[in-house]
């Protein structure tokens, strides 16, 4: 049956595809058409013999993986003529045509590299395997190396036979399940790099795990489209860049960066740094209604806070004129048109096709000029690109009308390009080699390639990686704005949020955030992590870098000569500070109980306690209470720890002549792990707010060693936690945010 006459479903099943696979193929117009063409050509070569299942399987594999349609006939002929007859040969053939996009193909080189005409006999396999086994080598792998084009099943069968002959059948001991061996997935290298499963993050970013293309070899990437001008454009690109890696971090300046952006920053800037390349900070400022100067400043501050310096700071708006000129060219080429469908008409899964899709280019050019000159109302006209995206979205908008002044270009423009139009072209203009983005943009990869090729400009490669999410929080800009507007949080930098400004304010060191991103690693899959993993990274850093001080959050007056206290008890050579030791000191209320309880090791009327760093032991002589019966003061006997009749069971912290301060204690902002999941929180994320997420202690006491601290300085308040000085502090009153507790709270698991 001829391919052009057969029912497609019948045709595809006739070459060996299952009915399910055939039906799936019919849903993909491009694959369906290519496979029909391949079958028709194979039938012309084979004649009456027809296409058998083995040939049909190779044809299907070839058409589903081939990215350059002009090679379809060439490869089909080799398959039909039985020159390519194994999956291994086909894989080599596909790799060859991808690496040689220009005509003519060197037939001799192609056939040599694909094993055309190479015949491996069972005797050759037997001889090879016997030799390998006698030399105790790695059997099948070594056999494959010596018999490259041999059938894999033949090799395995022969190896199994030889091993059976040599060692005999398996015993019960051989069949016993071996215990699973576990390995540490993280360790630290000598130079301080985080190692993940045997390799450092920088190794990953150098390309070991990513298999990124080399500069100028964009065409070797899966899905990359080669046009007649591709190789010349790549040559010009290489001449301009000198083969240097170029990346960019392209945030929208309509909000504050969050913890997920930290991974993107580390990936983009880190990949460039690991490969001696450069990384741009490019603001995607194409939506003037939502952009504010404070966001531009905050984004730059956060990139630099994480330790990265942009090669250059650029803006999409730098290219507004060039982008407009390219849009004119796109319309002139017949790839775009002016449409009058309203925004509400385009919403939903299956919006109606535009009745203006086939509008003449000359007419669209006139209308686009009128849009540019402000002769249409907002929403009255758009420019749309003639392409169906991978997610089924048809003809995405390239330009829309907005009568809003732009923060950089003022009123020069009343039309603004969209992300779908702008992003790939700005990458092209800046000669980006690797356009790194999160997985949700994978559906835009084909349109990314399409637009560059439709305009005959240099086409970078878009690579996707898994985004980083945390439980017990939201990072959506729209939802954070809602939290601010509702008064649930103070602003974008409220320490209960996971924006980068909030984490800095809370006292998270940038080094800890980078270490956390390193532990997460570069993965394609989305990573949803628990907050305690980030907090663990914070403790690791602060334990080595946060000077110790003593503070009491709920003071109890104790009535009894200066004491020197080390900044880092584990290493006294790292400095110390003086703490006054007077007749009156203050301890935590929780460090005293009137009634002794089992397991309680601190101060009671019958149990003395030591004072940290002072060398003294105190024992209660009198308990003083107020009118309500609350303990307000203790009178104690004090003696040197060397003179004490018994060694105290515990040493507690204390302050003397302290400075009054405000302490802010933070818990999770949301009660549930996934506050945005309606099955977990039916009432929506605003109904899931933790009423105890913030506790303010306004009369805490801290020793005077911290009185000269600067905003964001970090301390470990002994036995209490890690704290950072908040920007709300004044000369009269310091304000400290608790960054994390000293140990992870098991109740948060």
mmCIF file of C-alpha atoms in Angstrom, residues 190-386:
data_model
loop_
_atom_site.group_PDB
_atom_site.id
_atom_site.type_symbol
_atom_site.label_atom_id
_atom_site.label_comp_id
_atom_site.label_asym_id
_atom_site.label_seq_id
_atom_site.Cartn_x
_atom_site.Cartn_y
_atom_site.Cartn_z
ATOM 1 C CA UNK A 190 40.311 21.387 50.051
ATOM 2 C CA UNK A 191 39.576 24.731 48.385
ATOM 3 C CA UNK A 192 36.211 25.112 50.089
ATOM 4 C CA UNK A 193 33.948 24.129 47.207
ATOM 5 C CA UNK A 194 30.820 22.142 48.053
ATOM 6 C CA UNK A 195 31.048 18.647 46.555
ATOM 7 C CA UNK A 196 27.852 16.948 45.446
ATOM 8 C CA UNK A 197 27.992 13.192 44.902
ATOM 9 C CA UNK A 198 31.695 13.226 44.184
ATOM 10 C CA UNK A 199 31.980 16.442 42.196
ATOM 11 C CA UNK A 200 31.914 20.111 43.178
ATOM 12 C CA UNK A 201 29.284 22.592 42.112
ATOM 13 C CA UNK A 202 31.917 24.390 40.047
ATOM 14 C CA UNK A 203 32.602 21.116 38.251
ATOM 15 C CA UNK A 204 28.927 20.979 37.366
ATOM 16 C CA UNK A 205 28.987 24.565 36.185
ATOM 17 C CA UNK A 206 32.050 23.854 34.066
ATOM 18 C CA UNK A 207 29.824 21.537 32.096
ATOM 19 C CA UNK A 208 30.692 18.116 33.498
ATOM 20 C CA UNK A 209 27.076 17.316 34.368
ATOM 21 C CA UNK A 210 25.254 19.700 32.043
ATOM 22 C CA UNK A 211 26.576 18.682 28.614
ATOM 23 C CA UNK A 212 26.177 22.232 27.382
ATOM 24 C CA UNK A 213 27.249 23.073 23.857
ATOM 25 C CA UNK A 214 30.568 24.809 23.300
ATOM 26 C CA UNK A 215 30.510 28.418 22.065
ATOM 27 C CA UNK A 216 29.802 28.419 18.358
ATOM 28 C CA UNK A 217 28.506 24.843 18.382
ATOM 29 C CA UNK A 218 24.904 25.864 19.053
ATOM 30 C CA UNK A 219 23.734 23.660 16.172
ATOM 31 C CA UNK A 220 24.698 20.511 18.104
ATOM 32 C CA UNK A 221 21.988 21.184 20.690
ATOM 33 C CA UNK A 222 18.806 19.118 20.662
ATOM 34 C CA UNK A 223 16.026 21.046 18.923
ATOM 35 C CA UNK A 224 18.248 23.769 17.480
ATOM 36 C CA UNK A 225 17.076 24.734 13.991
ATOM 37 C CA UNK A 226 19.684 25.144 11.252
ATOM 38 C CA UNK A 227 18.946 27.591 8.440
ATOM 39 C CA UNK A 228 21.052 28.478 5.362
ATOM 40 C CA UNK A 229 22.463 31.445 7.321
ATOM 41 C CA UNK A 230 23.113 29.666 10.638
ATOM 42 C CA UNK A 231 26.772 28.817 10.099
ATOM 43 C CA UNK A 232 27.675 32.303 8.849
ATOM 44 C CA UNK A 233 25.899 33.885 11.838
ATOM 45 C CA UNK A 234 27.713 31.563 14.241
ATOM 46 C CA UNK A 235 31.017 32.446 12.601
ATOM 47 C CA UNK A 236 30.311 36.172 13.080
ATOM 48 C CA UNK A 237 29.262 35.470 16.683
ATOM 49 C CA UNK A 238 32.542 33.664 17.403
ATOM 50 C CA UNK A 239 34.566 36.451 15.812
ATOM 51 C CA UNK A 240 32.837 38.957 18.106
ATOM 52 C CA UNK A 241 33.057 36.943 21.352
ATOM 53 C CA UNK A 242 36.366 35.164 20.760
ATOM 54 C CA UNK A 243 34.721 31.937 21.947
ATOM 55 C CA UNK A 244 33.930 33.354 25.386
ATOM 56 C CA UNK A 245 31.007 32.042 27.484
ATOM 57 C CA UNK A 246 28.316 34.736 27.839
ATOM 58 C CA UNK A 247 25.305 34.489 30.154
ATOM 59 C CA UNK A 248 22.800 36.956 31.555
ATOM 60 C CA UNK A 249 20.541 37.308 34.599
ATOM 61 C CA UNK A 250 17.347 38.991 33.307
ATOM 62 C CA UNK A 251 14.959 39.923 36.177
ATOM 63 C CA UNK A 252 11.819 42.006 35.780
ATOM 64 C CA UNK A 253 12.150 45.179 37.908
ATOM 65 C CA UNK A 254 8.601 44.866 39.292
ATOM 66 C CA UNK A 255 9.406 43.231 42.618
ATOM 67 C CA UNK A 256 12.135 42.024 44.968
ATOM 68 C CA UNK A 257 14.224 38.939 44.267
ATOM 69 C CA UNK A 258 13.475 35.819 46.319
ATOM 70 C CA UNK A 259 15.290 32.611 47.314
ATOM 71 C CA UNK A 260 14.526 31.036 43.920
ATOM 72 C CA UNK A 261 16.331 33.908 42.211
ATOM 73 C CA UNK A 262 19.391 33.130 44.360
ATOM 74 C CA UNK A 263 19.752 29.836 42.485
ATOM 75 C CA UNK A 264 19.337 31.640 39.149
ATOM 76 C CA UNK A 265 21.973 34.207 40.141
ATOM 77 C CA UNK A 266 24.403 31.493 41.239
ATOM 78 C CA UNK A 267 23.746 29.511 38.065
ATOM 79 C CA UNK A 268 24.072 32.366 35.562
ATOM 80 C CA UNK A 269 26.954 34.213 37.185
ATOM 81 C CA UNK A 270 28.557 30.996 38.464
ATOM 82 C CA UNK A 271 28.529 29.259 35.083
ATOM 83 C CA UNK A 272 30.186 32.272 33.444
ATOM 84 C CA UNK A 273 32.745 32.578 36.251
ATOM 85 C CA UNK A 274 33.570 28.850 36.208
ATOM 86 C CA UNK A 275 34.343 29.053 32.496
ATOM 87 C CA UNK A 276 36.198 32.402 32.430
ATOM 88 C CA UNK A 277 33.182 34.061 30.823
ATOM 89 C CA UNK A 278 31.034 37.113 31.494
ATOM 90 C CA UNK A 279 27.503 37.627 32.782
ATOM 91 C CA UNK A 280 25.227 40.602 32.168
ATOM 92 C CA UNK A 281 22.635 41.918 34.599
ATOM 93 C CA UNK A 282 19.849 42.783 32.176
ATOM 94 C CA UNK A 283 16.626 44.377 33.402
ATOM 95 C CA UNK A 284 13.594 43.153 31.450
ATOM 96 C CA UNK A 285 11.913 46.572 31.687
ATOM 97 C CA UNK A 286 9.144 46.206 29.099
ATOM 98 C CA UNK A 287 6.154 46.759 31.415
ATOM 99 C CA UNK A 288 6.325 50.359 32.693
ATOM 100 C CA UNK A 289 3.084 50.085 34.682
ATOM 101 C CA UNK A 290 4.662 47.834 37.333
ATOM 102 C CA UNK A 291 8.290 48.957 37.366
ATOM 103 C CA UNK A 292 9.775 51.184 40.064
ATOM 104 C CA UNK A 293 13.261 52.535 40.664
ATOM 105 C CA UNK A 294 13.425 50.882 44.103
ATOM 106 C CA UNK A 295 13.229 47.476 42.434
ATOM 107 C CA UNK A 296 16.111 48.267 40.062
ATOM 108 C CA UNK A 297 18.261 49.306 43.020
ATOM 109 C CA UNK A 298 17.265 46.354 45.189
ATOM 110 C CA UNK A 299 17.976 43.817 42.422
ATOM 111 C CA UNK A 300 21.467 45.200 41.823
ATOM 112 C CA UNK A 301 22.128 45.277 45.592
ATOM 113 C CA UNK A 302 21.091 41.642 45.995
ATOM 114 C CA UNK A 303 23.254 40.421 43.097
ATOM 115 C CA UNK A 304 26.247 42.182 44.613
ATOM 116 C CA UNK A 305 25.323 41.020 48.132
ATOM 117 C CA UNK A 306 25.552 37.424 46.917
ATOM 118 C CA UNK A 307 29.075 38.205 45.761
ATOM 119 C CA UNK A 308 28.704 38.712 42.008
ATOM 120 C CA UNK A 309 29.701 41.682 39.884
ATOM 121 C CA UNK A 310 27.901 42.039 36.530
ATOM 122 C CA UNK A 311 30.102 42.457 33.470
ATOM 123 C CA UNK A 312 27.673 45.170 32.419
ATOM 124 C CA UNK A 313 24.226 46.373 33.497
ATOM 125 C CA UNK A 314 21.871 46.568 30.528
ATOM 126 C CA UNK A 315 18.150 47.075 29.927
ATOM 127 C CA UNK A 316 15.715 45.730 27.376
ATOM 128 C CA UNK A 317 14.790 49.372 26.859
ATOM 129 C CA UNK A 318 18.326 50.011 25.541
ATOM 130 C CA UNK A 319 17.121 48.189 22.427
ATOM 131 C CA UNK A 320 13.602 49.628 21.979
ATOM 132 C CA UNK A 321 14.390 51.191 18.592
ATOM 133 C CA UNK A 322 16.190 48.122 17.308
ATOM 134 C CA UNK A 323 13.404 45.847 18.547
ATOM 135 C CA UNK A 324 10.863 48.023 16.754
ATOM 136 C CA UNK A 325 12.863 47.873 13.525
ATOM 137 C CA UNK A 326 13.060 44.078 13.807
ATOM 138 C CA UNK A 327 9.290 43.915 14.329
ATOM 139 C CA UNK A 328 8.806 45.886 11.114
ATOM 140 C CA UNK A 329 11.090 43.396 9.366
ATOM 141 C CA UNK A 330 9.153 40.454 10.865
ATOM 142 C CA UNK A 331 5.870 41.826 9.510
ATOM 143 C CA UNK A 332 7.454 42.519 6.128
ATOM 144 C CA UNK A 333 8.624 38.885 5.956
ATOM 145 C CA UNK A 334 5.041 37.703 6.575
ATOM 146 C CA UNK A 335 5.722 36.300 10.085
ATOM 147 C CA UNK A 336 3.625 38.779 12.075
ATOM 148 C CA UNK A 337 0.462 40.818 11.718
ATOM 149 C CA UNK A 338 -1.618 43.496 13.452
ATOM 150 C CA UNK A 339 -4.613 42.008 15.273
ATOM 151 C CA UNK A 340 -7.690 43.646 16.848
ATOM 152 C CA UNK A 341 -8.823 40.837 19.133
ATOM 153 C CA UNK A 342 -9.245 42.083 22.694
ATOM 154 C CA UNK A 343 -7.317 40.646 25.608
ATOM 155 C CA UNK A 344 -10.390 38.972 27.086
ATOM 156 C CA UNK A 345 -10.959 37.166 23.773
ATOM 157 C CA UNK A 346 -7.521 35.576 23.952
ATOM 158 C CA UNK A 347 -7.914 34.123 27.451
ATOM 159 C CA UNK A 348 -8.635 30.461 28.121
ATOM 160 C CA UNK A 349 -7.281 27.243 26.641
ATOM 161 C CA UNK A 350 -8.787 27.444 23.159
ATOM 162 C CA UNK A 351 -9.230 31.083 22.117
ATOM 163 C CA UNK A 352 -10.605 31.599 18.600
ATOM 164 C CA UNK A 353 -8.020 32.140 15.825
ATOM 165 C CA UNK A 354 -7.525 35.705 14.723
ATOM 166 C CA UNK A 355 -9.603 36.762 11.691
ATOM 167 C CA UNK A 356 -6.733 39.136 10.803
ATOM 168 C CA UNK A 357 -4.035 36.398 10.620
ATOM 169 C CA UNK A 358 -3.755 36.570 6.823
ATOM 170 C CA UNK A 359 -3.856 40.361 6.670
ATOM 171 C CA UNK A 360 -1.451 41.635 3.956
ATOM 172 C CA UNK A 361 1.957 42.670 5.289
ATOM 173 C CA UNK A 362 1.639 46.147 3.744
ATOM 174 C CA UNK A 363 -1.586 46.759 5.651
ATOM 175 C CA UNK A 364 -0.097 45.526 8.946
ATOM 176 C CA UNK A 365 2.927 47.799 8.463
ATOM 177 C CA UNK A 366 0.663 50.848 8.081
ATOM 178 C CA UNK A 367 -1.321 49.872 11.182
ATOM 179 C CA UNK A 368 1.847 49.184 13.204
ATOM 180 C CA UNK A 369 3.079 52.663 12.344
ATOM 181 C CA UNK A 370 -0.247 54.052 13.546
ATOM 182 C CA UNK A 371 0.162 52.117 16.796
ATOM 183 C CA UNK A 372 3.627 53.647 17.159
ATOM 184 C CA UNK A 373 2.223 57.172 16.680
ATOM 185 C CA UNK A 374 -0.500 56.702 19.302
ATOM 186 C CA UNK A 375 -3.506 56.565 16.963
ATOM 187 C CA UNK A 376 -5.109 53.548 18.664
ATOM 188 C CA UNK A 377 -6.531 53.183 22.156
ATOM 189 C CA UNK A 378 -5.019 50.711 24.610
ATOM 190 C CA UNK A 379 -6.160 47.180 23.781
ATOM 191 C CA UNK A 380 -7.418 48.176 20.352
ATOM 192 C CA UNK A 381 -4.530 46.626 18.432
ATOM 193 C CA UNK A 382 -1.581 44.298 18.999
ATOM 194 C CA UNK A 383 1.171 42.780 16.883
ATOM 195 C CA UNK A 384 1.095 38.975 16.961
ATOM 196 C CA UNK A 385 3.652 36.463 15.709
ATOM 197 C CA UNK A 386 2.561 33.618 13.413
#
